[in-house]
């Protein structure tokens, strides 16, 4: 997202030099127009991001209801969208660099994966060193870098790119623009700072580097493939229905006149598929029967149903105070979910 917002900023206000002139210049209609346009675009993108973020958490259907239903029906949802929008806007409009260096793990991960063949924003050591201004009459050979420190001044995170790759670099390329402007003034080739491999920037031999195996890249790629495989297996092997069977709060066993004992439970059945399902509840424990208080057997797509039910057993068959029992959720002849719970009842002495 840093590169998206940075490019928009460059498109509207220009590169770092133009932005500096704009910020330090007088208040004009053109300046106000550019600022309003930039922050309006930032706010719009933040609004889109917040909606995408919420759709991932609560689902597209729930988000669609929040957007289309009357406001009074979804006050909490509306507040959530506004809060997330303002958070994203504040982050990307005012504290991008702090987030990149202190919060976002990308820089750390990038530092682990970098090697001599990685292309990144880098200072060409061969061209630039030894740095310093070439004085008239001096026979000392200097590099192209005149040590003006402009690349440091324009860096949003305050690093010196000439010291090599650093975790704080957000690849905004402000140092490239600044250095190119200086090179033009002193009639030197551009791209003293540019996109180079680390080997190119340091003048290392690179003839066979493409054939060398990057052990770290192989290891991290293998780990990533393994994690993706596990994630894929979890997605494709998950059941179509999920059930949560819990004992009703504050309830205990109930003795009935026919010599049976019952326990009251609450059940939530969740349909994870994109189609409607008709289900049945079947006891998977011998001698235990099910009595549903509010019979529901239909699940809409991606919907859920909440039921109350009794598990009933003959007290004569009870061997211990706590007995493990199982209840199956069946769709047709297929068992989609098996739930386990505890049935409590005193055994007959």
GROMACS .gro file of C-alpha atoms in nm:
model
  349
    1UNK     CA    1   0.000   0.000   0.000
    2UNK     CA    2   0.296   0.233   0.058
    3UNK     CA    3   0.380   0.232  -0.311
    4UNK     CA    4   0.018   0.300  -0.408
    5UNK     CA    5  -0.019   0.603  -0.182
    6UNK     CA    6   0.331   0.726  -0.266
    7UNK     CA    7   0.262   0.711  -0.640
    8UNK     CA    8  -0.066   0.899  -0.596
    9UNK     CA    9   0.118   1.164  -0.396
   10UNK     CA   10   0.382   1.195  -0.668
   11UNK     CA   11   0.114   1.210  -0.938
   12UNK     CA   12  -0.072   1.497  -0.771
   13UNK     CA   13   0.204   1.695  -0.599
   14UNK     CA   14   0.512   1.589  -0.796
   15UNK     CA   15   0.842   1.445  -0.675
   16UNK     CA   16   1.009   1.538  -0.347
   17UNK     CA   17   1.149   1.866  -0.483
   18UNK     CA   18   0.811   1.978  -0.611
   19UNK     CA   19   0.644   1.870  -0.287
   20UNK     CA   20   0.899   2.067  -0.085
   21UNK     CA   21   0.839   2.379  -0.293
   22UNK     CA   22   0.465   2.332  -0.263
   23UNK     CA   23   0.473   2.289   0.115
   24UNK     CA   24   0.707   2.582   0.172
   25UNK     CA   25   0.539   2.807  -0.082
   26UNK     CA   26   0.257   3.055  -0.024
   27UNK     CA   27  -0.102   2.945   0.018
   28UNK     CA   28  -0.259   2.956  -0.325
   29UNK     CA   29  -0.567   2.812  -0.490
   30UNK     CA   30  -0.349   2.561  -0.677
   31UNK     CA   31  -0.187   2.445  -0.354
   32UNK     CA   32  -0.523   2.409  -0.179
   33UNK     CA   33  -0.665   2.221  -0.476
   34UNK     CA   34  -0.376   1.973  -0.481
   35UNK     CA   35  -0.395   1.914  -0.105
   36UNK     CA   36  -0.772   1.864  -0.111
   37UNK     CA   37  -0.747   1.632  -0.411
   38UNK     CA   38  -0.470   1.424  -0.255
   39UNK     CA   39  -0.642   1.378   0.079
   40UNK     CA   40  -0.976   1.311  -0.091
   41UNK     CA   41  -0.819   1.031  -0.294
   42UNK     CA   42  -0.646   0.899   0.019
   43UNK     CA   43  -0.978   0.902   0.204
   44UNK     CA   44  -1.155   0.724  -0.083
   45UNK     CA   45  -0.893   0.449  -0.101
   46UNK     CA   46  -0.902   0.413   0.278
   47UNK     CA   47  -1.281   0.373   0.260
   48UNK     CA   48  -1.245   0.099  -0.002
   49UNK     CA   49  -0.977  -0.076   0.206
   50UNK     CA   50  -1.192  -0.061   0.520
   51UNK     CA   51  -1.485  -0.219   0.335
   52UNK     CA   52  -1.265  -0.496   0.199
   53UNK     CA   53  -1.123  -0.551   0.547
   54UNK     CA   54  -1.468  -0.574   0.705
   55UNK     CA   55  -1.597  -0.803   0.430
   56UNK     CA   56  -1.316  -1.042   0.519
   57UNK     CA   57  -1.419  -1.038   0.886
   58UNK     CA   58  -1.800  -1.036   0.873
   59UNK     CA   59  -1.864  -1.159   0.518
   60UNK     CA   60  -1.980  -0.986   0.201
   61UNK     CA   61  -2.350  -1.047   0.267
   62UNK     CA   62  -2.335  -0.886   0.612
   63UNK     CA   63  -2.142  -0.590   0.473
   64UNK     CA   64  -2.395  -0.552   0.191
   65UNK     CA   65  -2.675  -0.532   0.447
   66UNK     CA   66  -2.487  -0.264   0.641
   67UNK     CA   67  -2.447  -0.059   0.323
   68UNK     CA   68  -2.799  -0.104   0.183
   69UNK     CA   69  -3.020  -0.121   0.493
   70UNK     CA   70  -3.134   0.191   0.681
   71UNK     CA   71  -2.860   0.339   0.898
   72UNK     CA   72  -3.051   0.289   1.223
   73UNK     CA   73  -3.047  -0.089   1.166
   74UNK     CA   74  -2.668  -0.112   1.162
   75UNK     CA   75  -2.528   0.167   1.378
   76UNK     CA   76  -2.238  -0.050   1.501
   77UNK     CA   77  -2.150  -0.158   1.148
   78UNK     CA   78  -2.154   0.201   1.023
   79UNK     CA   79  -1.933   0.314   1.310
   80UNK     CA   80  -1.693   0.027   1.234
   81UNK     CA   81  -1.662   0.134   0.870
   82UNK     CA   82  -1.601   0.497   0.970
   83UNK     CA   83  -1.343   0.404   1.235
   84UNK     CA   84  -1.149   0.170   1.005
   85UNK     CA   85  -1.159   0.429   0.725
   86UNK     CA   86  -1.017   0.699   0.951
   87UNK     CA   87  -0.750   0.464   1.088
   88UNK     CA   88  -0.631   0.364   0.740
   89UNK     CA   89  -0.644   0.726   0.624
   90UNK     CA   90  -0.442   0.849   0.923
   91UNK     CA   91  -0.182   0.574   0.877
   92UNK     CA   92  -0.125   0.628   0.506
   93UNK     CA   93  -0.163   1.007   0.505
   94UNK     CA   94   0.050   1.095   0.808
   95UNK     CA   95   0.247   0.807   0.963
   96UNK     CA   96   0.337   0.576   0.674
   97UNK     CA   97   0.707   0.575   0.755
   98UNK     CA   98   0.654   0.499   1.125
   99UNK     CA   99   0.425   0.208   1.040
  100UNK     CA  100   0.674   0.074   0.785
  101UNK     CA  101   0.969   0.085   1.025
  102UNK     CA  102   0.804   0.001   1.358
  103UNK     CA  103   0.496  -0.212   1.288
  104UNK     CA  104   0.501  -0.376   0.945
  105UNK     CA  105   0.705  -0.701   0.940
  106UNK     CA  106   0.780  -0.674   0.567
  107UNK     CA  107   1.112  -0.496   0.621
  108UNK     CA  108   1.234  -0.769   0.855
  109UNK     CA  109   1.125  -1.041   0.616
  110UNK     CA  110   1.287  -0.859   0.325
  111UNK     CA  111   1.613  -0.831   0.517
  112UNK     CA  112   1.620  -1.206   0.568
  113UNK     CA  113   1.559  -1.283   0.201
  114UNK     CA  114   1.799  -1.030   0.047
  115UNK     CA  115   2.114  -1.160  -0.117
  116UNK     CA  116   2.370  -1.022  -0.363
  117UNK     CA  117   2.135  -1.081  -0.658
  118UNK     CA  118   1.832  -0.901  -0.512
  119UNK     CA  119   1.731  -0.581  -0.691
  120UNK     CA  120   1.669  -0.297  -0.448
  121UNK     CA  121   1.726   0.077  -0.407
  122UNK     CA  122   2.102   0.100  -0.368
  123UNK     CA  123   2.397   0.337  -0.389
  124UNK     CA  124   2.654   0.259  -0.659
  125UNK     CA  125   2.968   0.234  -0.449
  126UNK     CA  126   3.197   0.194  -0.750
  127UNK     CA  127   3.083   0.522  -0.902
  128UNK     CA  128   3.036   0.723  -0.587
  129UNK     CA  129   3.346   0.649  -0.381
  130UNK     CA  130   3.558   0.812  -0.263
  131UNK     CA  131   3.293   1.075  -0.208
  132UNK     CA  132   3.361   1.445  -0.178
  133UNK     CA  133   3.375   1.764  -0.386
  134UNK     CA  134   3.642   1.783  -0.653
  135UNK     CA  135   3.844   2.098  -0.587
  136UNK     CA  136   4.017   2.287  -0.863
  137UNK     CA  137   4.384   2.208  -0.892
  138UNK     CA  138   4.353   1.894  -0.680
  139UNK     CA  139   4.496   1.574  -0.823
  140UNK     CA  140   4.298   1.356  -0.585
  141UNK     CA  141   4.052   1.138  -0.772
  142UNK     CA  142   3.698   1.164  -0.637
  143UNK     CA  143   3.387   0.963  -0.709
  144UNK     CA  144   3.065   1.106  -0.847
  145UNK     CA  145   2.913   1.154  -0.500
  146UNK     CA  146   2.982   1.510  -0.382
  147UNK     CA  147   2.867   1.425  -0.028
  148UNK     CA  148   2.585   1.680  -0.031
  149UNK     CA  149   2.375   1.457   0.199
  150UNK     CA  150   2.063   1.548   0.005
  151UNK     CA  151   1.969   1.180  -0.016
  152UNK     CA  152   1.963   1.170   0.364
  153UNK     CA  153   1.760   1.490   0.397
  154UNK     CA  154   1.483   1.373   0.164
  155UNK     CA  155   1.457   1.023   0.311
  156UNK     CA  156   1.125   0.992   0.500
  157UNK     CA  157   1.283   0.751   0.749
  158UNK     CA  158   1.612   0.942   0.782
  159UNK     CA  159   1.854   0.672   0.668
  160UNK     CA  160   2.172   0.712   0.464
  161UNK     CA  161   2.130   0.484   0.163
  162UNK     CA  162   2.506   0.506   0.103
  163UNK     CA  163   2.562   0.281   0.404
  164UNK     CA  164   2.399  -0.010   0.224
  165UNK     CA  165   2.057  -0.178   0.246
  166UNK     CA  166   1.871  -0.108   0.569
  167UNK     CA  167   1.547  -0.232   0.720
  168UNK     CA  168   1.406   0.121   0.739
  169UNK     CA  169   1.415   0.171   0.360
  170UNK     CA  170   1.059   0.180   0.223
  171UNK     CA  171   1.172   0.205  -0.143
  172UNK     CA  172   1.002   0.540  -0.191
  173UNK     CA  173   1.282   0.640  -0.437
  174UNK     CA  174   1.300   0.997  -0.302
  175UNK     CA  175   1.678   0.959  -0.274
  176UNK     CA  176   1.696   0.858  -0.641
  177UNK     CA  177   1.512   1.175  -0.749
  178UNK     CA  178   1.729   1.394  -0.528
  179UNK     CA  179   2.054   1.242  -0.646
  180UNK     CA  180   1.952   1.257  -1.013
  181UNK     CA  181   1.882   1.630  -0.974
  182UNK     CA  182   2.231   1.683  -0.832
  183UNK     CA  183   2.393   1.472  -1.105
  184UNK     CA  184   2.224   1.686  -1.370
  185UNK     CA  185   2.364   2.003  -1.214
  186UNK     CA  186   2.723   1.874  -1.207
  187UNK     CA  187   2.697   1.710  -1.551
  188UNK     CA  188   2.734   1.354  -1.428
  189UNK     CA  189   2.536   1.047  -1.537
  190UNK     CA  190   2.216   0.984  -1.346
  191UNK     CA  191   2.138   0.682  -1.129
  192UNK     CA  192   2.424   0.708  -0.884
  193UNK     CA  193   2.145   0.586  -0.660
  194UNK     CA  194   1.906   0.355  -0.841
  195UNK     CA  195   1.769   0.006  -0.864
  196UNK     CA  196   2.066  -0.230  -0.856
  197UNK     CA  197   2.149  -0.573  -0.731
  198UNK     CA  198   2.375  -0.555  -0.427
  199UNK     CA  199   2.650  -0.717  -0.631
  200UNK     CA  200   2.623  -0.450  -0.901
  201UNK     CA  201   2.620  -0.168  -0.647
  202UNK     CA  202   2.934  -0.298  -0.478
  203UNK     CA  203   3.112  -0.394  -0.800
  204UNK     CA  204   3.124  -0.767  -0.729
  205UNK     CA  205   3.162  -1.032  -0.995
  206UNK     CA  206   2.818  -1.134  -1.119
  207UNK     CA  207   2.889  -1.362  -1.416
  208UNK     CA  208   2.778  -1.685  -1.252
  209UNK     CA  209   2.563  -1.548  -0.973
  210UNK     CA  210   2.246  -1.654  -1.152
  211UNK     CA  211   2.360  -2.016  -1.131
  212UNK     CA  212   2.436  -2.006  -0.761
  213UNK     CA  213   2.179  -2.151  -0.529
  214UNK     CA  214   2.036  -1.921  -0.267
  215UNK     CA  215   2.000  -2.155   0.029
  216UNK     CA  216   1.786  -1.915   0.227
  217UNK     CA  217   1.548  -1.864  -0.063
  218UNK     CA  218   1.515  -2.240  -0.109
  219UNK     CA  219   1.445  -2.292   0.262
  220UNK     CA  220   1.191  -2.011   0.286
  221UNK     CA  221   1.023  -2.118  -0.037
  222UNK     CA  222   0.996  -2.473   0.095
  223UNK     CA  223   0.844  -2.349   0.420
  224UNK     CA  224   0.600  -2.129   0.228
  225UNK     CA  225   0.496  -2.417   0.002
  226UNK     CA  226   0.450  -2.639   0.308
  227UNK     CA  227   0.235  -2.379   0.484
  228UNK     CA  228   0.028  -2.326   0.170
  229UNK     CA  229  -0.018  -2.701   0.142
  230UNK     CA  230  -0.135  -2.726   0.502
  231UNK     CA  231  -0.367  -2.430   0.453
  232UNK     CA  232  -0.508  -2.581   0.134
  233UNK     CA  233  -0.561  -2.916   0.305
  234UNK     CA  234  -0.746  -2.747   0.592
  235UNK     CA  235  -0.974  -2.566   0.347
  236UNK     CA  236  -1.059  -2.864   0.128
  237UNK     CA  237  -1.089  -3.113   0.415
  238UNK     CA  238  -1.313  -2.903   0.638
  239UNK     CA  239  -1.667  -3.024   0.697
  240UNK     CA  240  -1.961  -2.857   0.527
  241UNK     CA  241  -2.137  -2.816   0.861
  242UNK     CA  242  -2.008  -2.714   1.202
  243UNK     CA  243  -2.195  -2.783   1.525
  244UNK     CA  244  -2.147  -2.651   1.878
  245UNK     CA  245  -2.329  -2.850   2.143
  246UNK     CA  246  -2.317  -2.696   2.491
  247UNK     CA  247  -2.497  -2.768   2.814
  248UNK     CA  248  -2.759  -2.504   2.895
  249UNK     CA  249  -2.625  -2.257   3.148
  250UNK     CA  250  -2.726  -2.325   3.507
  251UNK     CA  251  -2.899  -2.653   3.423
  252UNK     CA  252  -2.851  -2.996   3.576
  253UNK     CA  253  -3.008  -3.335   3.513
  254UNK     CA  254  -3.386  -3.384   3.527
  255UNK     CA  255  -3.552  -3.706   3.642
  256UNK     CA  256  -3.864  -3.801   3.450
  257UNK     CA  257  -4.166  -4.005   3.556
  258UNK     CA  258  -4.088  -4.283   3.308
  259UNK     CA  259  -3.756  -4.362   3.478
  260UNK     CA  260  -3.539  -4.169   3.235
  261UNK     CA  261  -3.301  -3.881   3.297
  262UNK     CA  262  -3.257  -3.582   3.066
  263UNK     CA  263  -3.003  -3.305   3.017
  264UNK     CA  264  -3.082  -2.976   2.843
  265UNK     CA  265  -2.841  -2.849   2.575
  266UNK     CA  266  -2.814  -2.563   2.329
  267UNK     CA  267  -2.694  -2.636   1.977
  268UNK     CA  268  -2.574  -2.403   1.703
  269UNK     CA  269  -2.542  -2.551   1.355
  270UNK     CA  270  -2.346  -2.352   1.095
  271UNK     CA  271  -2.370  -2.410   0.720
  272UNK     CA  272  -2.031  -2.341   0.560
  273UNK     CA  273  -2.145  -2.408   0.204
  274UNK     CA  274  -2.303  -2.187  -0.060
  275UNK     CA  275  -2.616  -2.403  -0.086
  276UNK     CA  276  -2.916  -2.477   0.138
  277UNK     CA  277  -2.901  -2.794   0.346
  278UNK     CA  278  -3.157  -3.010   0.527
  279UNK     CA  279  -3.009  -3.190   0.825
  280UNK     CA  280  -3.105  -3.440   1.094
  281UNK     CA  281  -2.974  -3.494   1.446
  282UNK     CA  282  -2.894  -3.853   1.533
  283UNK     CA  283  -2.762  -3.992   1.859
  284UNK     CA  284  -2.436  -4.179   1.808
  285UNK     CA  285  -2.440  -4.321   2.162
  286UNK     CA  286  -2.642  -4.634   2.231
  287UNK     CA  287  -2.928  -4.582   2.475
  288UNK     CA  288  -2.936  -4.203   2.437
  289UNK     CA  289  -3.229  -4.035   2.263
  290UNK     CA  290  -3.274  -3.681   2.133
  291UNK     CA  291  -3.577  -3.460   2.192
  292UNK     CA  292  -3.560  -3.123   2.014
  293UNK     CA  293  -3.752  -2.841   2.179
  294UNK     CA  294  -3.769  -2.615   1.872
  295UNK     CA  295  -3.734  -2.842   1.568
  296UNK     CA  296  -3.529  -2.687   1.287
  297UNK     CA  297  -3.400  -2.898   1.002
  298UNK     CA  298  -3.321  -2.643   0.730
  299UNK     CA  299  -3.005  -2.437   0.692
  300UNK     CA  300  -2.980  -2.155   0.441
  301UNK     CA  301  -2.651  -2.111   0.259
  302UNK     CA  302  -2.380  -1.972   0.485
  303UNK     CA  303  -2.645  -1.951   0.754
  304UNK     CA  304  -2.687  -2.092   1.101
  305UNK     CA  305  -2.958  -2.231   1.326
  306UNK     CA  306  -2.988  -2.238   1.705
  307UNK     CA  307  -3.176  -2.516   1.877
  308UNK     CA  308  -3.254  -2.636   2.228
  309UNK     CA  309  -3.270  -3.009   2.286
  310UNK     CA  310  -3.281  -3.276   2.552
  311UNK     CA  311  -3.059  -3.582   2.560
  312UNK     CA  312  -3.250  -3.860   2.733
  313UNK     CA  313  -3.122  -4.187   2.878
  314UNK     CA  314  -3.268  -4.464   3.093
  315UNK     CA  315  -3.135  -4.416   3.444
  316UNK     CA  316  -3.087  -4.791   3.478
  317UNK     CA  317  -2.824  -4.779   3.203
  318UNK     CA  318  -2.623  -4.505   3.375
  319UNK     CA  319  -2.295  -4.646   3.509
  320UNK     CA  320  -2.128  -4.325   3.626
  321UNK     CA  321  -2.216  -3.965   3.707
  322UNK     CA  322  -2.054  -3.825   3.390
  323UNK     CA  323  -2.090  -4.010   3.061
  324UNK     CA  324  -1.940  -3.908   2.727
  325UNK     CA  325  -2.203  -3.901   2.452
  326UNK     CA  326  -2.196  -3.819   2.081
  327UNK     CA  327  -2.448  -3.658   1.848
  328UNK     CA  328  -2.422  -3.671   1.467
  329UNK     CA  329  -2.537  -3.409   1.219
  330UNK     CA  330  -2.648  -3.592   0.906
  331UNK     CA  331  -2.738  -3.463   0.562
  332UNK     CA  332  -2.908  -3.748   0.383
  333UNK     CA  333  -2.714  -4.061   0.472
  334UNK     CA  334  -2.386  -3.877   0.524
  335UNK     CA  335  -2.255  -3.778   0.866
  336UNK     CA  336  -2.105  -3.430   0.828
  337UNK     CA  337  -2.021  -3.356   1.190
  338UNK     CA  338  -1.993  -3.551   1.513
  339UNK     CA  339  -2.024  -3.355   1.836
  340UNK     CA  340  -1.914  -3.475   2.177
  341UNK     CA  341  -2.049  -3.364   2.512
  342UNK     CA  342  -2.097  -3.490   2.867
  343UNK     CA  343  -2.421  -3.635   3.000
  344UNK     CA  344  -2.463  -3.612   3.377
  345UNK     CA  345  -2.693  -3.828   3.585
  346UNK     CA  346  -2.659  -4.023   3.911
  347UNK     CA  347  -2.631  -4.399   3.866
  348UNK     CA  348  -2.878  -4.618   4.056
  349UNK     CA  349  -2.708  -4.772   4.356
   0.00000   0.00000   0.00000
